[in-house]
Coordinates of C-alpha atoms in Angstrom, one line a residue:
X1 CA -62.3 13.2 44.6
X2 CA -61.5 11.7 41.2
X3 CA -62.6 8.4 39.9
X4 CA -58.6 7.6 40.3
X5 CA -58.2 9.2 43.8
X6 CA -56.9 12.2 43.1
X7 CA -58.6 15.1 45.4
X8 CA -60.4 18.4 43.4
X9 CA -60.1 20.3 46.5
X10 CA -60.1 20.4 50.0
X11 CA -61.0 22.9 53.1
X12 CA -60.1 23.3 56.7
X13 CA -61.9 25.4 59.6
X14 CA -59.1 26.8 62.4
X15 CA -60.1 26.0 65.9
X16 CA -58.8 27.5 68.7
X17 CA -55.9 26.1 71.0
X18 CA -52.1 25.5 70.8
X19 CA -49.6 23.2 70.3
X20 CA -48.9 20.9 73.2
X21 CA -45.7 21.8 74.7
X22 CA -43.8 19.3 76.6
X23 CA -43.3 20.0 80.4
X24 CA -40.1 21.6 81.1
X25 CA -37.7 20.5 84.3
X26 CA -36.3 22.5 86.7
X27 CA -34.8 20.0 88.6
X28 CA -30.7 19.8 88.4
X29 CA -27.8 22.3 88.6
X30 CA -26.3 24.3 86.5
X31 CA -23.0 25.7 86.0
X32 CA -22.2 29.1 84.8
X33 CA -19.0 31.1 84.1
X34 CA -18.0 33.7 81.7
X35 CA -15.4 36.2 80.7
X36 CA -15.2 39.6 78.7
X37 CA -16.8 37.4 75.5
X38 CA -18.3 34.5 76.7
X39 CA -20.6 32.9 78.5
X40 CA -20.7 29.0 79.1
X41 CA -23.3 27.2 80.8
X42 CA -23.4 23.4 81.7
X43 CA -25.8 21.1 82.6
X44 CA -26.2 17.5 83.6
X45 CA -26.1 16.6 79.4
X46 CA -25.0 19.6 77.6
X47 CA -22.7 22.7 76.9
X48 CA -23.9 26.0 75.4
X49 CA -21.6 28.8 74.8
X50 CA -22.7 32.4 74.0
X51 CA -21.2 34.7 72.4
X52 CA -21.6 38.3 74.3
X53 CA -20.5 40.2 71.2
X54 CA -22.5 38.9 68.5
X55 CA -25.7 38.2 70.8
X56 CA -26.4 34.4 70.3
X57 CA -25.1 31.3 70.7
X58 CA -21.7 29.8 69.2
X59 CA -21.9 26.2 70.2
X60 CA -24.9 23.8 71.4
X61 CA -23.8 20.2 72.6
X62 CA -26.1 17.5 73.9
X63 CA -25.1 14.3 74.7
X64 CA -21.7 14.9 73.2
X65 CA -23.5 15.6 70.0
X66 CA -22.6 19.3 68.4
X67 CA -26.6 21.0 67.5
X68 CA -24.9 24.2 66.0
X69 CA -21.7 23.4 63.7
X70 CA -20.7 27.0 64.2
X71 CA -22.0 30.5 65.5
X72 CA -25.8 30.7 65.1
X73 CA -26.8 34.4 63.6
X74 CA -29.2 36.7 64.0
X75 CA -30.6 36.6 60.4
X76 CA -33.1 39.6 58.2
X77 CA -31.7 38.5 54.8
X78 CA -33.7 36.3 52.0
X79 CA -32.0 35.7 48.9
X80 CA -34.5 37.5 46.4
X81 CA -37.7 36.1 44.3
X82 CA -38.3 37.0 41.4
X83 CA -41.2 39.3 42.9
X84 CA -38.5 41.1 45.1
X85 CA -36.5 42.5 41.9
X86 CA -37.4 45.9 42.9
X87 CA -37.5 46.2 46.9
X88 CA -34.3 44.1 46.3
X89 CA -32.4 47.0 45.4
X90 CA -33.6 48.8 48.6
X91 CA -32.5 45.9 51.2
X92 CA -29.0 46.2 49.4
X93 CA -29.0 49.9 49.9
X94 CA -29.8 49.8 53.1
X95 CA -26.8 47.1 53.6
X96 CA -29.9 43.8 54.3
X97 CA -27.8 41.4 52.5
X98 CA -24.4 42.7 54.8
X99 CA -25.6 43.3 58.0
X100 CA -23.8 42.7 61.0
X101 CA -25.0 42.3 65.0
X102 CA -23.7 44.7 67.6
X103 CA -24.2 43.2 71.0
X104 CA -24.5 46.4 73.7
X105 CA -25.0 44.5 76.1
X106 CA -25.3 40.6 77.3
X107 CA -25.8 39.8 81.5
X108 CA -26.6 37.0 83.2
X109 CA -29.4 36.0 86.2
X110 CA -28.9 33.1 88.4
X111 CA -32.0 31.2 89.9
X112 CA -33.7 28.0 89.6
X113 CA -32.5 28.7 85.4
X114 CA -30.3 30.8 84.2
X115 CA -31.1 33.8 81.6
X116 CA -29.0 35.4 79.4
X117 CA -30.4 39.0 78.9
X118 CA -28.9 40.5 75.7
X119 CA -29.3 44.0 73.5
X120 CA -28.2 44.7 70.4
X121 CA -28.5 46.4 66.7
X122 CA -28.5 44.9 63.6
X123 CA -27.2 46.9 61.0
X124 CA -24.6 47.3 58.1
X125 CA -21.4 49.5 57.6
X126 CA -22.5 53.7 56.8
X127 CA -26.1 52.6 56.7
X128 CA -28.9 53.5 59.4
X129 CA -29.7 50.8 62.0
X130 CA -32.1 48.3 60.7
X131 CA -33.5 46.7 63.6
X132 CA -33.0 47.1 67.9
X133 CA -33.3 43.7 70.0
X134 CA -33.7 43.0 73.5
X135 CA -33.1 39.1 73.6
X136 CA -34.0 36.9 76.9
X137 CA -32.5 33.5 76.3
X138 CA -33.6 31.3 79.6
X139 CA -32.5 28.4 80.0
X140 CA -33.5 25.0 82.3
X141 CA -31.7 22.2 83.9
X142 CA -32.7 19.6 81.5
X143 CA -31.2 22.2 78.6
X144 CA -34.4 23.6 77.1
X145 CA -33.9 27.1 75.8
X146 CA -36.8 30.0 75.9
X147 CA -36.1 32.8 73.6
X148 CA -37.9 35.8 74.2
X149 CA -37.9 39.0 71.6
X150 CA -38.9 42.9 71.8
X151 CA -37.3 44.5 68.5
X152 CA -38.1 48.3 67.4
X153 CA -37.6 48.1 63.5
X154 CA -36.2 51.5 61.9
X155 CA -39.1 53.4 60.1
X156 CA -36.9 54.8 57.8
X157 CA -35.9 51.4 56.4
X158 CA -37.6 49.0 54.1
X159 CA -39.6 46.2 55.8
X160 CA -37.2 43.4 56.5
X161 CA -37.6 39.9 54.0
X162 CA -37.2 37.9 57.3
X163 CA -36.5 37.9 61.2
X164 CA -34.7 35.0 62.9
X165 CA -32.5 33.3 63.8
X166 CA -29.8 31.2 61.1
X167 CA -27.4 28.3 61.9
X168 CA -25.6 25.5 60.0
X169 CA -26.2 22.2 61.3
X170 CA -26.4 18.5 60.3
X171 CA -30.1 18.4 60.3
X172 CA -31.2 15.2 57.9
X173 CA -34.8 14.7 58.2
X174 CA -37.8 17.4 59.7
X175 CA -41.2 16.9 61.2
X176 CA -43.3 19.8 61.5
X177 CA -46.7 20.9 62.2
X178 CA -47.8 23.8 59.9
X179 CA -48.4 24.7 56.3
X180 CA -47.4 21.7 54.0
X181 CA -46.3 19.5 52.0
X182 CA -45.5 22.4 49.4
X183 CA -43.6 25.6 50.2
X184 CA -45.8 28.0 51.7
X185 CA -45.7 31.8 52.6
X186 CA -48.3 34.0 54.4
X187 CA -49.6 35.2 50.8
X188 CA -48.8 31.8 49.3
X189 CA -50.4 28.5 50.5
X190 CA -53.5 28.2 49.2
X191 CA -52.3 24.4 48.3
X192 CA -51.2 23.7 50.9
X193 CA -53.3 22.9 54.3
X194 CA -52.1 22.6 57.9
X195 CA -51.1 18.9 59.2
X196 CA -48.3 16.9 60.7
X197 CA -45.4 16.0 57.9
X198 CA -42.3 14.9 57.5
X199 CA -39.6 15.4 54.9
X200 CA -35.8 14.9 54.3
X201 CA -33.8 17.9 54.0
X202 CA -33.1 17.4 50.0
X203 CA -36.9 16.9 49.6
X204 CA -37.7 20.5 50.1
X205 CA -35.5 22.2 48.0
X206 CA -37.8 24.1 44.9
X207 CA -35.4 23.8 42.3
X208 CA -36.3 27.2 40.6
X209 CA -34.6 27.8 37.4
X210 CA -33.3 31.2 38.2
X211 CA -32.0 30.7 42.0
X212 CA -34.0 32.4 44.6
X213 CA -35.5 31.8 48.7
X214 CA -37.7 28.7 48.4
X215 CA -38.7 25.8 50.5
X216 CA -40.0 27.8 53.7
X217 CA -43.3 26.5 55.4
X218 CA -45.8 29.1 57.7
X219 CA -48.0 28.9 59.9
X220 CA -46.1 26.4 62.2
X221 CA -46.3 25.5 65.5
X222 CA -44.2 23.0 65.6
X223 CA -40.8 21.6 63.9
X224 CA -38.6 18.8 64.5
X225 CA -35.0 18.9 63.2
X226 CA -33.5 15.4 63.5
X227 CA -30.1 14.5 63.0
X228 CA -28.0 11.4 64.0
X229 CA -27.5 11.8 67.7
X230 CA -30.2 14.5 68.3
X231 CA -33.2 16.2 67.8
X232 CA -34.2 19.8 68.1
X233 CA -37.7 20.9 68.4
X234 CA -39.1 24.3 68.3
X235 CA -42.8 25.3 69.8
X236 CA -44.7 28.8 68.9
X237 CA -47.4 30.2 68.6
X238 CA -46.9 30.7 65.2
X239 CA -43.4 30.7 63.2
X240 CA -42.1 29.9 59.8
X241 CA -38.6 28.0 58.9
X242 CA -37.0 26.8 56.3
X243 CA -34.0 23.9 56.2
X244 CA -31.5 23.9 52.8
X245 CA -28.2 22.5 51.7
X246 CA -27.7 25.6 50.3
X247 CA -27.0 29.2 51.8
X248 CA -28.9 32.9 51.1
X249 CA -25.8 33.9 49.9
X250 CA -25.4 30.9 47.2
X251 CA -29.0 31.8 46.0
X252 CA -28.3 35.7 45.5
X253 CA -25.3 34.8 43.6
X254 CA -26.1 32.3 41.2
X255 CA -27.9 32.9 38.0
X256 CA -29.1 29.4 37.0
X257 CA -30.3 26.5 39.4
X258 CA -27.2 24.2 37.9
X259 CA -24.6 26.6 39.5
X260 CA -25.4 26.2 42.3
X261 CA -23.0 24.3 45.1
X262 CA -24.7 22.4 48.0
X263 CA -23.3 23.3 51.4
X264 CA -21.9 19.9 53.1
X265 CA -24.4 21.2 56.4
X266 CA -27.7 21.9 56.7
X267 CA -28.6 25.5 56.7
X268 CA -31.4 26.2 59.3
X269 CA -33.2 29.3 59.3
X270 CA -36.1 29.8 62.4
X271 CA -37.8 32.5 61.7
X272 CA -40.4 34.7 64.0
X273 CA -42.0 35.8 59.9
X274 CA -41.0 35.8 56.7
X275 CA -42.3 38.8 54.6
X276 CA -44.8 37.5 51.5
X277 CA -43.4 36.8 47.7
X278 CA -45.9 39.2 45.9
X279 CA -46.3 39.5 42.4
X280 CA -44.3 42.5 42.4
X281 CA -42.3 41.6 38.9
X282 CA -45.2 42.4 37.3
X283 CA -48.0 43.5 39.3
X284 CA -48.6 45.5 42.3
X285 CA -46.3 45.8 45.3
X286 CA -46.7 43.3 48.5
X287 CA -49.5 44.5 50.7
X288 CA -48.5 46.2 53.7
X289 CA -50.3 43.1 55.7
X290 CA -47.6 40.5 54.3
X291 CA -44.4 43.0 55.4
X292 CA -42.6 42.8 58.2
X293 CA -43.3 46.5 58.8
X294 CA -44.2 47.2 62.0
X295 CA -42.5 49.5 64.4
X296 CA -42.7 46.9 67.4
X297 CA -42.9 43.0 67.6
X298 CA -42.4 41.1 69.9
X299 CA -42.7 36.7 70.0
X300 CA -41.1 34.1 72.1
X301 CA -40.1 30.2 71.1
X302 CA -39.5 27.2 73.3
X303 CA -36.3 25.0 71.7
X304 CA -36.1 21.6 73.3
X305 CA -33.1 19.0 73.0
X306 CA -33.1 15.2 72.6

């Protein structure tokens, strides 16, 4: 530490453990019903409906108060750092920044909760199939949501920039524990330490010159998304998210950071990983330990509603 407060450097030793997880009830009914493309559950305080073609959820009410604007998305797209100026060309090829979900199959089991058990491909128009999912959403009386995930990532593809889940909502303020204050990335957070923070929305923007993914945090284990009305918490073992005004597709687009056009939502993106940044622009490529590569992954979070 400096004479004027201002720390030289800092160290942490990782214990073992999780994050505490708050009990879940299974006390209280639900209601279920569906047709050929949906299926709509109801509890004591809230309304989901899920959409059995694209494999997710379409609307999230609690309390009255709308969690997703509109349809949540199965998400594998970053808009590209500078570092990704080469594999970029390789996600667009193989249709990354287009894809779409095909939902096989979506049934439902009735029981003390109710689980939504869905399959489905992610892939774009005359390309290859990037990634198979088999999706297990369960779901409680007092409207917490367990997401469950085995996906088989084509080997003949290029490792995916991201795997999540991405939905617009009016998320103002988020409290998470992870990698912070400062953006942070499996190869990137060596300023940044794991704590509790908290941040507005606008605060996490990283007004790059040249437009590009920014503002993600690692290494998380839990993240509070807090809106008037509500408040949306995810728990995992380890996940990464990011929370913008401004969309993937905005960031890809624009050349210079004062083109760009803030959505009027929040975009949300809850991710399982995100691959690395690299130095790829000019150095070597991402290390194989930093891509989302593998064959088979599989990872579960717990979303909880207030």
């Amino acid at each position: 530490m400096t004479a004027d407060g201002h720390p030289l450097g800092f160290d942490q030793l990782p214990l073992s453990g999780a994050y505490a997880v708050p009990k879940t009830r299974k006390e209280g009914h639900i209601k279920v019903s569906e047709n050929r493309t949906k299926i709509t559950v109801n509890g004591n305080h809230f309304f989901y409906r899920f959409d059995k073609l694209k494999g997710c959820f379409e609307k999230m009410n609690i309390n009255g108060n709308d969690i997703i604007n509109t349809r949540a998305e199965w998400n594998i797209y970053r808009a590209p750092t500078d570092n990704d100026r080469h594999i970029r060309m390789m996600w667009k090829r193989g249709g990354y920044d287009r894809a779409a979900v095909n939902c096989r199959k979506a049934e439902v089991e009735y029981g003390d909760t109710v689980v939504i058990r869905s399959e489905l491909t992610i892939s774009a128009a005359h390309c290859k199939y990037i990634v198979s999912v088999k999706a297990d959403w369960e779901i409680y009386p007092d409207g917490t949501v367990e997401l469950s995930c085995e996906c088989d990532k084509n080997e003949d593809m290029p490792y995916l920039p991201r795997f999540g889940i991405r939905a617009e909502t009016d998320v103002k303020t988020v409290e998470y524990y992870g990698c912070g204050p400062y953006e942070s990335y499996e190869d990137k957070h060596e300023a940044s330490y794991i704590g509790l923070f908290k941040s507005d929305v606008d605060e996490m923007h990283e007004d790059y010159i040249f437009p590009q993914e920014n503002g993600s945090h690692c290494f998380c284990r839990m993240a509070r998304f807090i809106a008037d009305g509500y408040t949306w918490t995810v728990y995992a073992d380890n996940f990464s998210f990011n929370a913008s005004r401004y969309t993937q597709e905005e960031l890809d687009v624009k050349r210079h950071n004062y083109e760009l056009e803030e959505s009027d939502k929040t975009i949300l993106c809850i991710d399982y990983r995100m691959s690395g940044i690299g130095s790829h622009s000019c150095g070597p490529e991402l290390p194989e330990k930093y891509r989302i590569d593998d064959k088979r992954f599989t990872y579960k979070q717990i979303w909880k509603f207030e």
